[in-house]
Amino acid sequence: MTIQPYGAAAILINFEQKIQKEINAQVIELNKAILAAQLSGITYTIPTYCSLTIGYDRSAFSYETLCLLIENIKAAAFAKETNSSIPLEDKRLTIPVCYDEAFGLDIAAMAQEKDCTVEEIIQLHTSTEYRVYMLGFLPGFAYMGRLPEALACPRRQSPRVRIPAKSVGLAGYQTGIYPSDAPGGWQIIGQTPVPTFMPNQEDAFLFQAGDQVQFQAISKKDFLIISKDIHSNQFNWSSLYV
Amino acid sequence: MYNSSTLHFLKAGLWTTVQDQGRIGHQASGVPVSGAMDQGAAQLANWLVGNDKNNPVIEITLLGPSIQINQAVQIAITGANLSPKVDNVPIPMYETVAIEKGAILKFGRIQNGCRAYLAVGGQWFIQKWLASASAATTSTAKLTPDSLIKKDSLLTIQATPFIEKRSTPAPPDYESAIVVKVLSGPEFSHFSSQTIAHFFSQTYTIANDSNRMGYRLLGKELSFDSKQEVISSGIVLGTIQISNAGQPILLMRDAQTTGGYPRIAVVLPEELDRLAQLKPGEKIRFCFVG
């Protein structure tokens, strides 16, 4: 772990520069410990795959003081547990996805490209558990990985101007769900009826870095039923946490 | 109770938004900071009308709106000089101006700067998201429906009792070519000393498609090994990243919270207000201070 200044009002903590769940678990553990310390001079944190950015108020403490504080917080947080016992996950979620071609705009082309069937793509996508490594790109956009080798794919040559909210996409070795309508270049393979970004609720974001996610294929009919339940406030949200 | 909207936008202008101090502290969920690009000018405008410094203001870019003001209010305009007029009579900037009910505020020729700030004294009734009225960068219509100004947008402000007129000396005209102090960025060492020298010796031009997310800087491309991959990492305000094509992008208030391009430098926070007043076509050079 290295600490360096990042501009005049932030620091960057770099962990080993690899996309690996054990490394990401350390990032999240340190982020939690820093937030729990409730230092009023820390204005924001940005945990990512293998780095943690921390913004601070320069009138509250100097760079050197902040580094000392972070070292202390880290020592206390990581002393309690050996590296291997750092909890790897926070929540486990099962997210229903309809892979029908009405939603999965690129799934047929992808099957053709990969010389397999659409069913095989669905089978691959739903049989793996993914980790939410970080949020970024859009409010509530969770970067999840890692895709099985056979599903890895490049971004689209020309990004779409508008991808509908709740679309499920693939890019590189990552998968993710568009939290809102947005332009984007991910290959779209389906859509979940479950909103992942609910701006009017206290807890606006369904995902947090550290969550564990598995997708479950549903029919178009089930998609409509769940959509209806969500709109009429009948949806049983705890059904996602099984 | 007020049933008439205080401000009625007859014309929207080029890019007119409501802004305040922005949303700090939600970057971990992917929420950009947003907020007035020139925070100093926005806070000063609020002071001139007796508002809290973090009250919302209207950020006006290059081409101003036309606003019918349906209530007697005090206003103040700071930042770029876009030749403000009330009922076709020029009004001063950097001081409290009393406006009569029914007057029309318009803007004309751009004299200097890029972004003007309009403060209106009183309590703003406006939908906020995450404690900020700043126009959200995604789902704007849903999250901050009042904050992206369109033709016939309405804003309701309950005027507070008038304050005694305040004024400050107008700052000198904004320059069209500036030197900006920067610190080394996290991937500074990814670049050869030749490329770094190249970065600091050239004068960059702000590209036309620059906006609140970022300024694309035009110049001779920097050569570097783009295969040395950077894993997506946090972005702070004022980060300068180098695209695979070798062009710098200076990230501003509406930028995404994470990025995967190498970060060569970060501008000092005190330089951001001046940067906000640069227009496309204007020039910038970087000066290394640490």
Short mmCIF file of C-alpha atoms in Angstrom, two decimals, chain B residues 22-265:
data_model
loop_
_atom_site.label_atom_id
_atom_site.label_comp_id
_atom_site.label_asym_id
_atom_site.label_seq_id
_atom_site.Cartn_x
_atom_site.Cartn_y
_atom_site.Cartn_z
CA GLY B 22 -22.54 20.95 -5.49
CA ARG B 23 -22.80 17.47 -3.93
CA ILE B 24 -19.67 16.52 -2.09
CA GLY B 25 -19.40 13.13 -0.48
CA HIS B 26 -21.37 10.92 -2.88
CA GLN B 27 -18.54 10.14 -5.28
CA ALA B 28 -18.32 6.59 -3.88
CA SER B 29 -21.75 5.97 -5.42
CA GLY B 30 -20.70 7.46 -8.76
CA VAL B 31 -22.33 10.87 -8.23
CA PRO B 32 -20.37 13.76 -9.81
CA VAL B 33 -19.65 16.81 -7.66
CA SER B 34 -21.34 19.41 -9.93
CA GLY B 35 -21.87 22.94 -8.56
CA ALA B 36 -20.98 26.38 -9.90
CA MET B 37 -17.85 26.24 -12.07
CA ASP B 38 -16.65 29.61 -10.71
CA GLN B 39 -17.42 29.16 -7.01
CA GLY B 40 -15.90 32.52 -6.08
CA ALA B 41 -18.13 34.45 -8.48
CA ALA B 42 -21.22 32.48 -7.40
CA GLN B 43 -20.59 33.10 -3.69
CA LEU B 44 -19.91 36.77 -4.29
CA ALA B 45 -23.19 37.16 -6.22
CA ASN B 46 -25.03 35.64 -3.26
CA TRP B 47 -23.29 38.00 -0.81
CA LEU B 48 -24.29 41.00 -2.93
CA VAL B 49 -27.99 40.15 -2.43
CA GLY B 50 -27.69 39.03 1.20
CA ASN B 51 -28.09 35.30 0.54
CA ASP B 52 -26.13 32.48 2.18
CA LYS B 53 -23.04 31.84 0.06
CA ASN B 54 -24.21 28.35 -0.86
CA ASN B 55 -27.66 29.46 -2.01
CA PRO B 56 -28.47 28.41 -5.59
CA VAL B 57 -27.55 30.85 -8.38
CA ILE B 58 -28.10 30.77 -12.11
CA GLU B 59 -25.03 29.89 -14.14
CA ILE B 60 -25.16 31.48 -17.58
CA THR B 61 -22.80 30.33 -20.33
CA LEU B 62 -21.67 32.56 -23.23
CA LEU B 63 -25.15 33.39 -24.51
CA GLY B 64 -27.55 34.62 -21.86
CA PRO B 65 -31.26 33.93 -21.30
CA SER B 66 -34.17 36.43 -21.31
CA ILE B 67 -35.96 36.45 -18.00
CA GLN B 68 -39.21 38.10 -17.04
CA ILE B 69 -39.12 38.95 -13.36
CA ASN B 70 -42.62 38.88 -11.88
CA GLN B 71 -41.84 40.26 -8.45
CA ALA B 72 -39.77 43.11 -7.04
CA VAL B 73 -36.41 41.53 -6.14
CA GLN B 74 -32.78 42.38 -5.63
CA ILE B 75 -30.34 40.72 -7.99
CA ALA B 76 -26.60 40.73 -8.58
CA ILE B 77 -24.54 39.53 -11.52
CA THR B 78 -20.89 38.48 -11.31
CA GLY B 79 -18.43 36.52 -13.44
CA ALA B 80 -18.37 36.87 -17.22
CA ASN B 81 -19.54 40.19 -18.64
CA LEU B 82 -22.39 39.31 -20.99
CA SER B 83 -23.72 42.90 -21.20
CA PRO B 84 -26.71 42.52 -18.87
CA LYS B 85 -29.67 44.85 -19.46
CA VAL B 86 -32.96 45.42 -17.68
CA ASP B 87 -35.72 46.66 -19.98
CA ASN B 88 -32.97 47.41 -22.50
CA VAL B 89 -30.98 49.62 -20.13
CA PRO B 90 -27.50 48.33 -19.22
CA ILE B 91 -27.12 47.45 -15.53
CA PRO B 92 -23.93 47.31 -13.49
CA MET B 93 -22.34 44.04 -12.40
CA TYR B 94 -20.81 43.39 -8.97
CA GLU B 95 -23.47 45.34 -7.10
CA THR B 96 -26.96 44.92 -5.69
CA VAL B 97 -29.56 45.93 -8.29
CA ALA B 98 -33.23 46.41 -7.43
CA ILE B 99 -35.61 45.10 -10.08
CA GLU B 100 -39.20 46.21 -10.47
CA LYS B 101 -42.01 43.76 -10.91
CA GLY B 102 -42.50 42.85 -14.56
CA ALA B 103 -39.05 43.90 -15.77
CA ILE B 104 -37.17 41.84 -18.33
CA LEU B 105 -33.52 40.91 -17.82
CA LYS B 106 -31.57 40.18 -20.97
CA PHE B 107 -27.98 39.65 -21.93
CA GLY B 108 -26.11 40.88 -24.98
CA ARG B 109 -22.65 40.79 -26.43
CA ILE B 110 -20.04 38.79 -24.58
CA GLN B 111 -17.32 41.18 -23.46
CA ASN B 112 -15.12 38.79 -21.51
CA GLY B 113 -15.18 35.58 -19.51
CA CYS B 114 -17.36 32.53 -20.16
CA ARG B 115 -19.79 32.10 -17.25
CA ALA B 116 -21.92 34.73 -15.53
CA TYR B 117 -23.72 34.19 -12.21
CA LEU B 118 -27.12 35.63 -11.38
CA ALA B 119 -28.12 35.71 -7.73
CA VAL B 120 -31.63 36.65 -6.61
CA GLY B 121 -32.16 37.65 -2.99
CA GLY B 122 -34.56 35.38 -1.13
CA GLN B 123 -35.59 31.83 -0.51
CA TRP B 124 -35.55 29.57 -3.56
CA PHE B 125 -38.26 26.93 -3.85
CA ILE B 126 -36.46 24.35 -5.89
CA GLN B 127 -36.21 20.58 -5.94
CA LYS B 128 -32.90 19.35 -4.58
CA TRP B 129 -31.20 16.00 -4.92
CA LEU B 130 -28.65 14.91 -2.30
CA ALA B 131 -28.92 18.33 -0.65
CA SER B 132 -27.95 20.25 -3.79
CA ALA B 133 -29.98 22.15 -6.38
CA SER B 134 -27.19 21.81 -8.97
CA ALA B 135 -28.41 20.33 -12.26
CA ALA B 136 -27.78 16.57 -12.11
CA THR B 137 -25.71 15.22 -15.01
CA THR B 138 -27.95 12.20 -15.57
CA SER B 139 -31.74 11.92 -15.28
CA THR B 140 -31.81 15.69 -14.87
CA ALA B 141 -35.52 15.93 -15.60
CA LYS B 142 -36.26 13.46 -12.81
CA LEU B 143 -33.68 14.45 -10.20
CA THR B 144 -33.45 18.22 -10.55
CA PRO B 145 -36.37 19.18 -12.82
CA ASP B 146 -36.06 22.92 -12.12
CA SER B 147 -32.33 23.23 -12.59
CA LEU B 148 -31.77 22.80 -16.33
CA ILE B 149 -33.28 25.97 -17.76
CA LYS B 150 -35.39 25.66 -20.90
CA LYS B 151 -37.68 28.08 -22.67
CA ASP B 152 -40.61 28.83 -20.33
CA SER B 153 -38.85 27.39 -17.26
CA LEU B 154 -40.19 28.91 -14.07
CA LEU B 155 -38.42 29.47 -10.77
CA THR B 156 -40.12 30.51 -7.56
CA ILE B 157 -38.21 32.68 -5.14
CA GLN B 158 -39.69 34.32 -2.07
CA ALA B 159 -37.95 37.68 -1.83
CA THR B 160 -36.51 38.60 1.56
CA PRO B 161 -36.66 42.21 2.81
CA PHE B 162 -34.29 44.33 0.73
CA ILE B 163 -30.79 44.83 2.07
CA GLU B 164 -28.77 47.99 1.82
CA LYS B 165 -27.00 48.10 -1.52
CA ARG B 166 -23.67 46.28 -1.59
CA SER B 167 -20.94 46.47 -4.17
CA THR B 168 -17.43 45.20 -4.78
CA PRO B 169 -14.91 46.42 -7.32
CA ALA B 170 -15.21 44.41 -10.53
CA PRO B 171 -12.18 42.16 -11.00
CA PRO B 172 -9.87 42.96 -13.94
CA ASP B 173 -11.05 41.55 -17.27
CA TYR B 174 -10.47 37.82 -17.62
CA GLU B 175 -7.47 37.04 -19.76
CA SER B 176 -7.84 34.88 -22.84
CA ALA B 177 -4.52 33.09 -22.26
CA ILE B 178 -3.55 31.93 -18.78
CA VAL B 179 -0.83 30.00 -17.02
CA VAL B 180 -2.19 27.44 -14.54
CA LYS B 181 -0.27 25.97 -11.61
CA VAL B 182 -0.35 22.19 -11.35
CA LEU B 183 1.00 19.42 -9.16
CA SER B 184 2.19 16.09 -10.54
CA GLY B 185 -0.61 13.55 -11.00
CA PRO B 186 -0.65 9.91 -9.82
CA GLU B 187 0.70 8.53 -13.14
CA PHE B 188 3.26 11.30 -13.68
CA SER B 189 6.02 8.70 -13.70
CA HIS B 190 4.36 6.79 -16.57
CA PHE B 191 5.48 9.57 -18.88
CA SER B 192 9.01 10.06 -20.21
CA SER B 193 10.83 13.23 -19.23
CA GLN B 194 10.61 14.26 -22.87
CA THR B 195 6.81 13.91 -22.89
CA ILE B 196 6.57 15.81 -19.62
CA ALA B 197 8.73 18.61 -21.01
CA HIS B 198 6.49 18.64 -24.08
CA PHE B 199 3.36 18.89 -21.91
CA PHE B 200 4.70 21.89 -20.00
CA SER B 201 6.20 23.72 -22.95
CA GLN B 202 3.17 23.89 -25.19
CA THR B 203 0.24 26.25 -25.25
CA TYR B 204 -3.04 24.38 -25.43
CA THR B 205 -6.28 25.63 -26.97
CA ILE B 206 -9.63 24.85 -25.31
CA ALA B 207 -11.62 22.71 -27.79
CA ASN B 208 -15.14 23.67 -28.88
CA ASP B 209 -16.72 20.59 -27.35
CA SER B 210 -15.41 21.45 -23.88
CA ASN B 211 -18.09 21.68 -21.22
CA ARG B 212 -18.79 21.36 -17.51
CA MET B 213 -17.57 17.74 -17.57
CA GLY B 214 -14.18 18.59 -18.95
CA TYR B 215 -12.05 20.71 -21.22
CA ARG B 216 -10.45 18.94 -24.13
CA LEU B 217 -7.13 20.59 -24.84
CA LEU B 218 -5.83 20.86 -28.38
CA GLY B 219 -2.12 20.79 -29.06
CA LYS B 220 0.56 18.59 -30.54
CA GLU B 221 -0.17 15.10 -29.30
CA LEU B 222 1.95 13.68 -26.52
CA SER B 223 3.66 10.39 -27.26
CA PHE B 224 3.50 7.83 -24.51
CA ASP B 225 3.15 4.12 -24.03
CA SER B 226 -0.61 3.71 -23.81
CA LYS B 227 -0.20 -0.02 -23.23
CA GLN B 228 0.80 0.63 -19.63
CA GLU B 229 -2.73 0.11 -18.45
CA VAL B 230 -4.32 2.16 -15.68
CA ILE B 231 -7.02 0.38 -13.69
CA SER B 232 -10.04 2.67 -13.17
CA SER B 233 -9.40 4.90 -10.18
CA GLY B 234 -10.96 7.95 -8.49
CA ILE B 235 -11.06 11.36 -10.17
CA VAL B 236 -10.63 14.63 -8.27
CA LEU B 237 -11.66 18.05 -9.54
CA GLY B 238 -8.95 19.50 -11.78
CA THR B 239 -7.32 16.22 -12.79
CA ILE B 240 -5.60 16.29 -16.18
CA GLN B 241 -5.68 12.91 -17.88
CA ILE B 242 -4.09 12.03 -21.21
CA SER B 243 -6.32 10.19 -23.68
CA ASN B 244 -4.99 7.32 -25.79
CA ALA B 245 -4.74 9.79 -28.66
CA GLY B 246 -2.26 11.82 -26.58
CA GLN B 247 -4.61 14.74 -25.87
CA PRO B 248 -5.06 16.16 -22.36
CA ILE B 249 -8.53 16.36 -20.83
CA LEU B 250 -8.94 18.66 -17.85
CA LEU B 251 -11.74 17.28 -15.68
CA MET B 252 -14.21 19.79 -14.28
CA ARG B 253 -17.23 19.71 -11.96
CA ASP B 254 -19.58 17.41 -13.89
CA ALA B 255 -16.87 14.82 -14.61
CA GLN B 256 -17.36 11.15 -13.84
CA THR B 257 -16.05 10.04 -10.47
CA THR B 258 -13.67 7.42 -11.85
CA GLY B 259 -11.50 7.12 -14.93
CA GLY B 260 -8.95 4.88 -16.55
CA TYR B 261 -6.60 7.24 -18.40
CA PRO B 262 -3.19 8.13 -16.96
CA ARG B 263 -3.32 11.30 -14.84
CA ILE B 264 -0.33 13.46 -15.62
CA ALA B 265 -1.16 16.44 -13.37
#
